[in-house]
Amino acid sequence: MPRNAFGPLELVNLPSELNGSVGNNRAVGGRPQISAQNDVDAVRAWLARFVDTRTTFDSYRKEAERLLLWTVTELGKPLSSLSHEDLLLYRRFLSDPQPVARWVMPKGRKWPRNDPGWRPFSGPLSASSQRQAIVILNTMFAWLVNAGYLAGNPLSLSRQRQRRSKPRITRFLDEPTWVEVKASIESMPNETDREREHYFRVRWLFSLLYLCGLRITEVTNNTMGCFFSRRDRNGDDLWWLEVTGKGEKTRIVPATNELMMELVRYRREYALAPYPVPGEPTPLLLPIGGQRRALTRGAVHLVVKEVFERAAKRVEERGDEFVSRANALRAASAHWLRHTAGSNMAGAEVDLRFVRDNLGHESITTTSLYLHGDDDERHKATERGHRIAWS
């Protein structure tokens, strides 16, 4: 293997016979729209479009990086020489990356990208992860064709599946399981200062995830200064949370009375005023110990998983008939709470247009900025039909 031919994308330095400067699938005779003369630079040009959305950038870089390393290492050819048949082989490789020592990181440790122990995989990819990888790579190849770098997309020949209606959401907590999660949270110890701080933080986090249907990144990337109060046509003051989320889209989510009560409780633990002021930089969720910095996405994920594990242990202690419920809790993630929120609102007959806008499934049009009456009704419908009901 050539020196510096295997490693993170930013460290890869390929020899001319592997760098794609004369790849078989390079476009010839056209007017390229990017200045890249080799595959690594072409991939970087594609990734540059996503640098402002960190989670998307990381995901797309990971898939492009894996394919690039596989083709030069296992096939001994440039990315820009890949054929349709090569991509069929690659998909099988994703289900079992071999040799393990070259491709898979040792279990139990995540190596930094600049560490010699870094590897592209943490293990074999599930069927759904394989599909997602191919979707991302198809997007990359199509863009490189449009950019005039490649002559054709080797994935475009893949069998086009008939478009099917999306299946119903199954990754959510049913009512009995959700009740168990809340009961587990409410039974958490809160005697010492640290225990109280953690207890109220968990209550606040699960209130945000469920009542607002937020994604983890929306919790970590937004601040308490995003709360604001607006008077409706009846003279009532309604609280809202303005969230910048996926795709840098902004939406406003009803901050119900329950949510605001939890916010007041949570802020009290940090000796903050009951209500935030516009532009306040305090993160929506804070670390234990009084620091005023945002938690990382990974840290929030661990908090959620710990709560689900605690609930699972409580449930399975009741006997074998509760094992399936405990298993569901261990499989759950923060995103399940978002699906649980949507399912509950729909089940409580909250207008589906309001559910859509609460979860940000579609962008808000310019016209909707003036439909304050619809927004106010959405707030009241959410207040009536979507509750967390802490005891």
Short mmCIF file of C-alpha atoms in Angstrom, two decimals:
data_model
loop_
_atom_site.label_atom_id
_atom_site.label_comp_id
_atom_site.label_asym_id
_atom_site.label_seq_id
_atom_site.Cartn_x
_atom_site.Cartn_y
_atom_site.Cartn_z
CA MET A 1 0.00 0.00 0.00
CA PRO A 2 1.46 3.41 -0.92
CA ARG A 3 2.52 5.66 1.93
CA ASN A 4 -0.28 8.01 3.08
CA ALA A 5 -2.82 6.12 0.95
CA PHE A 6 -4.83 5.03 4.02
CA GLY A 7 -6.14 7.41 6.65
CA PRO A 8 -8.65 10.20 7.20
CA LEU A 9 -9.53 12.19 4.10
CA GLU A 10 -7.63 15.27 5.21
CA LEU A 11 -4.40 13.23 5.52
CA VAL A 12 -4.65 11.12 2.36
CA ASN A 13 -1.97 11.74 -0.28
CA LEU A 14 -2.34 9.41 -3.26
CA PRO A 15 0.17 8.67 -6.02
CA SER A 16 -0.76 9.73 -9.56
CA GLU A 17 -1.89 6.25 -10.60
CA LEU A 18 -4.50 6.24 -7.79
CA ASN A 19 -5.45 9.89 -7.35
CA GLY A 20 -7.90 10.01 -10.27
CA SER A 21 -6.05 12.55 -12.37
CA VAL A 22 -6.48 10.13 -15.29
CA GLY A 23 -9.46 8.10 -14.03
CA ASN A 24 -11.42 6.07 -16.59
CA ASN A 25 -14.66 7.88 -15.71
CA ARG A 26 -13.26 11.41 -15.85
CA ALA A 27 -15.27 13.80 -18.03
CA VAL A 28 -13.44 14.79 -21.20
CA GLY A 29 -14.02 17.75 -23.51
CA GLY A 30 -16.52 19.60 -21.36
CA ARG A 31 -16.31 22.68 -19.19
CA PRO A 32 -15.87 21.56 -15.58
CA GLN A 33 -17.49 23.76 -12.96
CA ILE A 34 -14.92 22.93 -10.26
CA SER A 35 -11.14 23.28 -10.37
CA ALA A 36 -10.37 19.85 -8.85
CA GLN A 37 -7.85 17.79 -10.80
CA ASN A 38 -7.94 14.69 -8.61
CA ASP A 39 -10.49 12.65 -6.68
CA VAL A 40 -9.64 13.88 -3.19
CA ASP A 41 -10.00 17.51 -4.22
CA ALA A 42 -13.24 16.71 -6.05
CA VAL A 43 -14.68 15.06 -2.94
CA ARG A 44 -13.59 18.04 -0.85
CA ALA A 45 -15.35 20.38 -3.28
CA TRP A 46 -18.53 18.37 -2.82
CA LEU A 47 -18.20 18.33 0.97
CA ALA A 48 -17.59 22.09 1.10
CA ARG A 49 -21.30 22.59 0.50
CA PHE A 50 -22.07 21.09 3.93
CA VAL A 51 -19.49 22.68 6.21
CA ASP A 52 -22.11 24.83 7.94
CA THR A 53 -24.16 21.77 8.95
CA ARG A 54 -21.77 19.74 11.06
CA THR A 55 -23.79 16.54 11.42
CA THR A 56 -24.43 16.34 7.67
CA PHE A 57 -20.81 17.14 6.86
CA ASP A 58 -19.51 14.44 9.21
CA SER A 59 -21.92 11.85 7.82
CA TYR A 60 -21.15 12.64 4.17
CA ARG A 61 -17.40 12.79 4.75
CA LYS A 62 -17.49 9.40 6.46
CA GLU A 63 -19.15 7.69 3.49
CA ALA A 64 -16.97 9.37 0.84
CA GLU A 65 -13.86 8.60 2.86
CA ARG A 66 -14.76 4.93 3.26
CA LEU A 67 -15.36 4.47 -0.46
CA LEU A 68 -12.20 6.31 -1.46
CA LEU A 69 -10.05 4.23 0.89
CA TRP A 70 -11.73 1.00 -0.20
CA THR A 71 -11.23 1.57 -3.91
CA VAL A 72 -7.54 2.51 -3.67
CA THR A 73 -6.73 -0.13 -1.03
CA GLU A 74 -8.82 -3.13 -2.07
CA LEU A 75 -9.20 -2.55 -5.82
CA GLY A 76 -6.06 -0.58 -6.52
CA LYS A 77 -7.89 1.91 -8.71
CA PRO A 78 -9.00 5.56 -8.39
CA LEU A 79 -12.45 6.60 -7.23
CA SER A 80 -13.01 8.11 -10.68
CA SER A 81 -12.46 4.70 -12.31
CA LEU A 82 -15.18 2.87 -10.37
CA SER A 83 -17.73 0.88 -12.37
CA HIS A 84 -21.26 -0.20 -11.54
CA GLU A 85 -19.97 -3.71 -10.76
CA ASP A 86 -17.38 -2.27 -8.35
CA LEU A 87 -20.14 -0.57 -6.39
CA LEU A 88 -22.03 -3.85 -6.07
CA LEU A 89 -18.89 -5.34 -4.48
CA TYR A 90 -18.57 -2.33 -2.20
CA ARG A 91 -22.08 -2.75 -0.85
CA ARG A 92 -21.27 -6.32 0.16
CA PHE A 93 -18.08 -5.04 1.77
CA LEU A 94 -20.10 -2.65 3.96
CA SER A 95 -21.89 -5.60 5.56
CA ASP A 96 -18.56 -7.13 6.63
CA PRO A 97 -15.47 -4.88 6.34
CA GLN A 98 -12.46 -7.16 5.98
CA PRO A 99 -9.71 -7.41 7.03
CA VAL A 100 -10.95 -6.21 10.41
CA ALA A 101 -7.52 -5.03 11.56
CA ARG A 102 -7.35 -2.61 8.65
CA TRP A 103 -10.94 -1.36 8.62
CA VAL A 104 -12.52 -1.64 12.08
CA MET A 105 -11.62 0.27 15.24
CA PRO A 106 -11.09 -1.82 18.38
CA LYS A 107 -14.27 -2.06 20.45
CA GLY A 108 -14.67 0.25 23.37
CA ARG A 109 -12.62 3.14 22.10
CA LYS A 110 -13.13 5.91 19.58
CA TRP A 111 -9.79 6.98 18.15
CA PRO A 112 -9.12 10.58 17.09
CA ARG A 113 -8.93 11.08 13.35
CA ASN A 114 -5.24 11.94 13.49
CA ASP A 115 -4.33 8.91 15.61
CA PRO A 116 -2.61 5.91 13.97
CA GLY A 117 -5.26 3.70 15.60
CA TRP A 118 -8.11 5.39 13.70
CA ARG A 119 -10.15 3.18 11.36
CA PRO A 120 -13.09 4.03 9.04
CA PHE A 121 -15.56 1.61 10.66
CA SER A 122 -16.69 0.68 14.15
CA GLY A 123 -18.17 -2.56 12.81
CA PRO A 124 -20.34 -4.03 10.02
CA LEU A 125 -23.15 -1.76 8.80
CA SER A 126 -26.78 -2.74 9.23
CA ALA A 127 -29.00 -3.04 6.16
CA SER A 128 -30.47 0.42 6.78
CA SER A 129 -27.00 1.95 7.22
CA GLN A 130 -25.86 0.30 4.00
CA ARG A 131 -28.80 1.84 2.15
CA GLN A 132 -28.06 5.24 3.66
CA ALA A 133 -24.41 4.98 2.60
CA ILE A 134 -25.40 4.24 -0.99
CA VAL A 135 -27.90 7.10 -1.03
CA ILE A 136 -25.18 9.52 0.10
CA LEU A 137 -22.68 8.19 -2.44
CA ASN A 138 -25.26 8.42 -5.22
CA THR A 139 -25.75 12.08 -4.28
CA MET A 140 -21.98 12.62 -4.42
CA PHE A 141 -21.56 10.92 -7.81
CA ALA A 142 -24.52 12.81 -9.30
CA TRP A 143 -23.04 16.12 -8.13
CA LEU A 144 -19.61 15.28 -9.56
CA VAL A 145 -21.25 14.51 -12.91
CA ASN A 146 -23.14 17.82 -12.83
CA ALA A 147 -19.90 19.57 -11.89
CA GLY A 148 -18.25 18.21 -15.03
CA TYR A 149 -15.72 16.13 -13.12
CA LEU A 150 -17.11 12.66 -13.91
CA ALA A 151 -18.52 11.42 -17.20
CA GLY A 152 -21.21 9.30 -15.54
CA ASN A 153 -22.66 8.13 -12.24
CA PRO A 154 -21.80 4.43 -11.65
CA LEU A 155 -24.70 4.15 -9.20
CA SER A 156 -27.33 5.42 -11.64
CA LEU A 157 -27.75 1.92 -13.07
CA SER A 158 -28.91 0.54 -9.74
CA ARG A 159 -32.37 -0.94 -9.93
CA GLN A 160 -34.88 1.83 -9.31
CA ARG A 161 -37.31 0.59 -6.75
CA GLN A 162 -40.95 1.46 -7.14
CA ARG A 163 -41.81 4.34 -4.88
CA ARG A 164 -43.74 3.06 -1.92
CA SER A 165 -45.74 4.88 0.67
CA LYS A 166 -43.71 5.34 3.82
CA PRO A 167 -44.44 2.83 6.57
CA ARG A 168 -45.99 3.97 9.80
CA ILE A 169 -43.59 5.19 12.47
CA THR A 170 -42.69 2.30 14.75
CA ARG A 171 -39.78 3.76 16.72
CA PHE A 172 -41.77 5.45 19.45
CA LEU A 173 -42.75 4.69 23.04
CA ASP A 174 -46.29 3.49 23.61
CA GLU A 175 -48.21 5.06 26.49
CA PRO A 176 -47.39 2.40 29.15
CA THR A 177 -43.68 2.53 28.28
CA TRP A 178 -43.63 6.33 28.30
CA VAL A 179 -45.30 6.27 31.74
CA GLU A 180 -42.49 3.98 32.94
CA VAL A 181 -39.86 6.44 31.69
CA LYS A 182 -41.48 9.35 33.52
CA ALA A 183 -41.84 7.30 36.71
CA SER A 184 -38.18 6.32 36.50
CA ILE A 185 -37.16 9.96 36.15
CA GLU A 186 -39.35 11.05 39.04
CA SER A 187 -37.79 8.39 41.28
CA MET A 188 -34.24 9.62 40.65
CA PRO A 189 -32.36 10.66 43.82
CA ASN A 190 -32.36 14.41 44.45
CA GLU A 191 -31.03 14.83 47.97
CA THR A 192 -27.58 16.33 47.35
CA ASP A 193 -26.98 19.49 45.32
CA ARG A 194 -25.47 17.46 42.48
CA GLU A 195 -28.35 14.98 42.50
CA ARG A 196 -30.89 17.82 42.41
CA GLU A 197 -29.07 19.50 39.55
CA HIS A 198 -29.01 16.27 37.54
CA TYR A 199 -32.63 15.44 38.40
CA PHE A 200 -33.97 18.79 37.20
CA ARG A 201 -31.72 18.71 34.16
CA VAL A 202 -33.15 15.33 33.12
CA ARG A 203 -36.73 16.54 33.69
CA TRP A 204 -36.01 19.63 31.61
CA LEU A 205 -34.30 17.67 28.83
CA PHE A 206 -37.14 15.15 28.50
CA SER A 207 -39.67 17.97 28.61
CA LEU A 208 -37.88 19.66 25.69
CA LEU A 209 -37.57 16.46 23.68
CA TYR A 210 -41.19 15.43 24.22
CA LEU A 211 -43.22 18.63 24.53
CA CYS A 212 -41.33 20.39 21.73
CA GLY A 213 -40.36 17.33 19.68
CA LEU A 214 -36.79 18.62 19.41
CA ARG A 215 -33.85 16.79 17.90
CA ILE A 216 -30.71 16.46 20.04
CA THR A 217 -28.87 18.95 17.83
CA GLU A 218 -31.70 21.43 18.33
CA VAL A 219 -31.21 21.11 22.09
CA THR A 220 -27.45 21.61 21.90
CA ASN A 221 -27.38 24.35 19.25
CA ASN A 222 -30.04 26.73 20.58
CA THR A 223 -30.15 28.98 23.65
CA MET A 224 -32.65 30.11 26.24
CA GLY A 225 -32.65 33.49 24.54
CA CYS A 226 -34.72 31.81 21.81
CA PHE A 227 -37.78 31.87 24.08
CA PHE A 228 -40.11 34.79 23.53
CA SER A 229 -43.59 35.88 24.58
CA ARG A 230 -46.23 37.19 22.20
CA ARG A 231 -49.74 38.46 22.94
CA ASP A 232 -52.54 36.80 20.98
CA ARG A 233 -55.73 38.42 19.67
CA ASN A 234 -57.49 37.73 22.98
CA GLY A 235 -54.83 39.54 24.97
CA ASP A 236 -53.22 36.37 26.36
CA ASP A 237 -49.43 36.13 26.51
CA LEU A 238 -48.20 32.96 24.82
CA TRP A 239 -44.63 31.68 25.09
CA TRP A 240 -42.78 30.29 22.07
CA LEU A 241 -39.39 28.74 21.39
CA GLU A 242 -37.71 29.72 18.13
CA VAL A 243 -35.58 26.79 16.97
CA THR A 244 -32.99 26.63 14.21
CA GLY A 245 -32.84 22.99 13.22
CA LYS A 246 -32.12 20.59 10.40
CA GLY A 247 -31.08 22.25 7.16
CA GLU A 248 -30.68 25.58 9.02
CA LYS A 249 -34.47 25.96 8.92
CA THR A 250 -36.11 28.01 11.65
CA ARG A 251 -39.49 27.28 13.20
CA ILE A 252 -41.38 28.42 16.28
CA VAL A 253 -42.63 25.79 18.71
CA PRO A 254 -45.37 26.38 21.29
CA ALA A 255 -43.87 26.65 24.77
CA THR A 256 -46.80 25.34 26.78
CA ASN A 257 -47.48 26.17 30.41
CA GLU A 258 -46.00 22.81 31.42
CA LEU A 259 -42.81 23.52 29.54
CA MET A 260 -42.46 27.00 31.02
CA MET A 261 -42.98 25.62 34.55
CA GLU A 262 -40.16 23.13 33.96
CA LEU A 263 -37.98 25.92 32.55
CA VAL A 264 -38.56 28.02 35.68
CA ARG A 265 -37.67 25.04 37.91
CA TYR A 266 -34.55 24.32 35.90
CA ARG A 267 -33.36 27.93 35.87
CA ARG A 268 -33.94 28.19 39.61
CA GLU A 269 -31.31 25.46 40.15
CA TYR A 270 -28.78 27.76 38.43
CA ALA A 271 -29.90 30.88 40.32
CA LEU A 272 -31.20 32.39 37.08
CA ALA A 273 -34.20 34.67 36.74
CA PRO A 274 -37.42 32.70 36.20
CA TYR A 275 -37.75 33.63 32.54
CA PRO A 276 -35.04 34.18 29.95
CA VAL A 277 -34.63 37.48 28.15
CA PRO A 278 -34.40 37.77 24.36
CA GLY A 279 -30.90 37.02 23.14
CA GLU A 280 -29.79 35.45 26.42
CA PRO A 281 -26.78 33.22 25.57
CA THR A 282 -27.48 30.57 28.24
CA PRO A 283 -27.58 27.16 26.48
CA LEU A 284 -30.86 25.25 26.59
CA LEU A 285 -29.11 22.49 28.52
CA LEU A 286 -26.18 22.94 30.88
CA PRO A 287 -23.51 20.61 32.30
CA ILE A 288 -23.48 19.68 35.97
CA GLY A 289 -21.41 22.02 38.12
CA GLY A 290 -22.66 25.45 37.13
CA GLN A 291 -20.72 25.92 33.90
CA ARG A 292 -22.52 28.02 31.28
CA ARG A 293 -21.50 26.12 28.15
CA ALA A 294 -23.52 23.91 25.86
CA LEU A 295 -23.36 20.16 26.20
CA THR A 296 -22.14 18.16 23.24
CA ARG A 297 -24.51 16.05 21.18
CA GLY A 298 -22.77 12.91 22.45
CA ALA A 299 -23.16 13.96 26.10
CA VAL A 300 -26.91 14.53 25.68
CA HIS A 301 -27.24 11.18 23.92
CA LEU A 302 -25.57 9.47 26.91
CA VAL A 303 -27.93 11.18 29.37
CA VAL A 304 -30.95 9.96 27.40
CA LYS A 305 -29.59 6.40 27.11
CA GLU A 306 -28.86 6.30 30.85
CA VAL A 307 -32.46 7.27 31.60
CA PHE A 308 -33.80 4.58 29.28
CA GLU A 309 -31.46 2.00 30.84
CA ARG A 310 -32.64 2.97 34.32
CA ALA A 311 -36.25 2.57 33.23
CA ALA A 312 -35.49 -0.76 31.52
CA LYS A 313 -33.98 -2.19 34.72
CA ARG A 314 -37.02 -1.11 36.73
CA VAL A 315 -39.35 -2.74 34.23
CA GLU A 316 -37.56 -6.08 33.85
CA GLU A 317 -37.47 -6.55 37.64
CA ARG A 318 -41.21 -7.25 37.43
CA GLY A 319 -40.79 -10.50 35.57
CA ASP A 320 -40.27 -12.18 32.23
CA GLU A 321 -43.44 -10.75 30.72
CA PHE A 322 -41.85 -7.28 30.83
CA VAL A 323 -38.64 -8.22 29.02
CA SER A 324 -39.90 -7.01 25.62
CA ARG A 325 -40.73 -3.61 27.07
CA ALA A 326 -37.27 -3.41 28.66
CA ASN A 327 -35.69 -4.32 25.32
CA ALA A 328 -37.67 -1.56 23.59
CA LEU A 329 -36.37 0.95 26.12
CA ARG A 330 -32.78 -0.14 25.56
CA ALA A 331 -33.23 0.26 21.81
CA ALA A 332 -34.78 3.71 22.19
CA SER A 333 -32.98 6.99 21.53
CA ALA A 334 -33.76 10.67 21.84
CA HIS A 335 -35.32 10.60 18.38
CA TRP A 336 -37.89 8.10 19.64
CA LEU A 337 -39.18 10.87 21.92
CA ARG A 338 -39.69 13.09 18.87
CA HIS A 339 -41.71 10.30 17.24
CA THR A 340 -43.55 9.74 20.52
CA ALA A 341 -44.44 13.42 20.63
CA GLY A 342 -45.78 13.35 17.07
CA SER A 343 -47.75 10.18 17.70
CA ASN A 344 -49.28 11.57 20.87
CA MET A 345 -50.28 14.86 19.26
CA ALA A 346 -51.86 13.04 16.32
CA GLY A 347 -53.61 10.62 18.67
CA ALA A 348 -54.95 13.53 20.72
CA GLU A 349 -56.44 14.93 17.48
CA VAL A 350 -54.17 17.95 17.33
CA ASP A 351 -54.60 19.27 13.78
CA LEU A 352 -52.00 17.55 11.60
CA ARG A 353 -51.00 20.91 10.14
CA PHE A 354 -50.04 21.99 13.65
CA VAL A 355 -48.14 18.76 14.29
CA ARG A 356 -46.26 19.33 11.04
CA ASP A 357 -45.29 22.86 12.02
CA ASN A 358 -44.40 21.89 15.60
CA LEU A 359 -41.97 19.24 14.37
CA GLY A 360 -40.70 21.29 11.42
CA HIS A 361 -41.36 18.59 8.85
CA GLU A 362 -41.87 21.26 6.18
CA SER A 363 -40.41 24.75 5.87
CA ILE A 364 -42.61 27.65 6.94
CA THR A 365 -43.61 29.75 3.95
CA THR A 366 -43.34 33.52 3.80
CA THR A 367 -47.11 33.84 3.99
CA SER A 368 -47.25 31.95 7.28
CA LEU A 369 -45.24 34.73 8.91
CA TYR A 370 -48.40 36.80 8.80
CA LEU A 371 -50.85 34.12 9.90
CA HIS A 372 -50.61 34.83 13.61
CA GLY A 373 -54.17 33.63 14.13
CA ASP A 374 -53.19 30.16 12.89
CA ASP A 375 -50.12 30.21 15.10
CA ASP A 376 -52.20 31.13 18.14
CA GLU A 377 -54.70 28.33 17.47
CA ARG A 378 -51.77 25.93 17.04
CA HIS A 379 -50.47 27.00 20.46
CA LYS A 380 -53.83 26.42 22.13
CA ALA A 381 -54.41 23.11 20.37
CA THR A 382 -50.98 21.94 21.48
CA GLU A 383 -51.71 23.12 25.03
CA ARG A 384 -54.98 21.17 25.10
CA GLY A 385 -53.84 17.95 23.44
CA HIS A 386 -50.15 17.49 24.26
CA ARG A 387 -49.10 17.14 27.89
CA ILE A 388 -46.29 15.48 29.80
CA ALA A 389 -48.17 15.36 33.16
CA TRP A 390 -45.31 15.10 35.61
CA SER A 391 -46.74 14.02 38.97
#
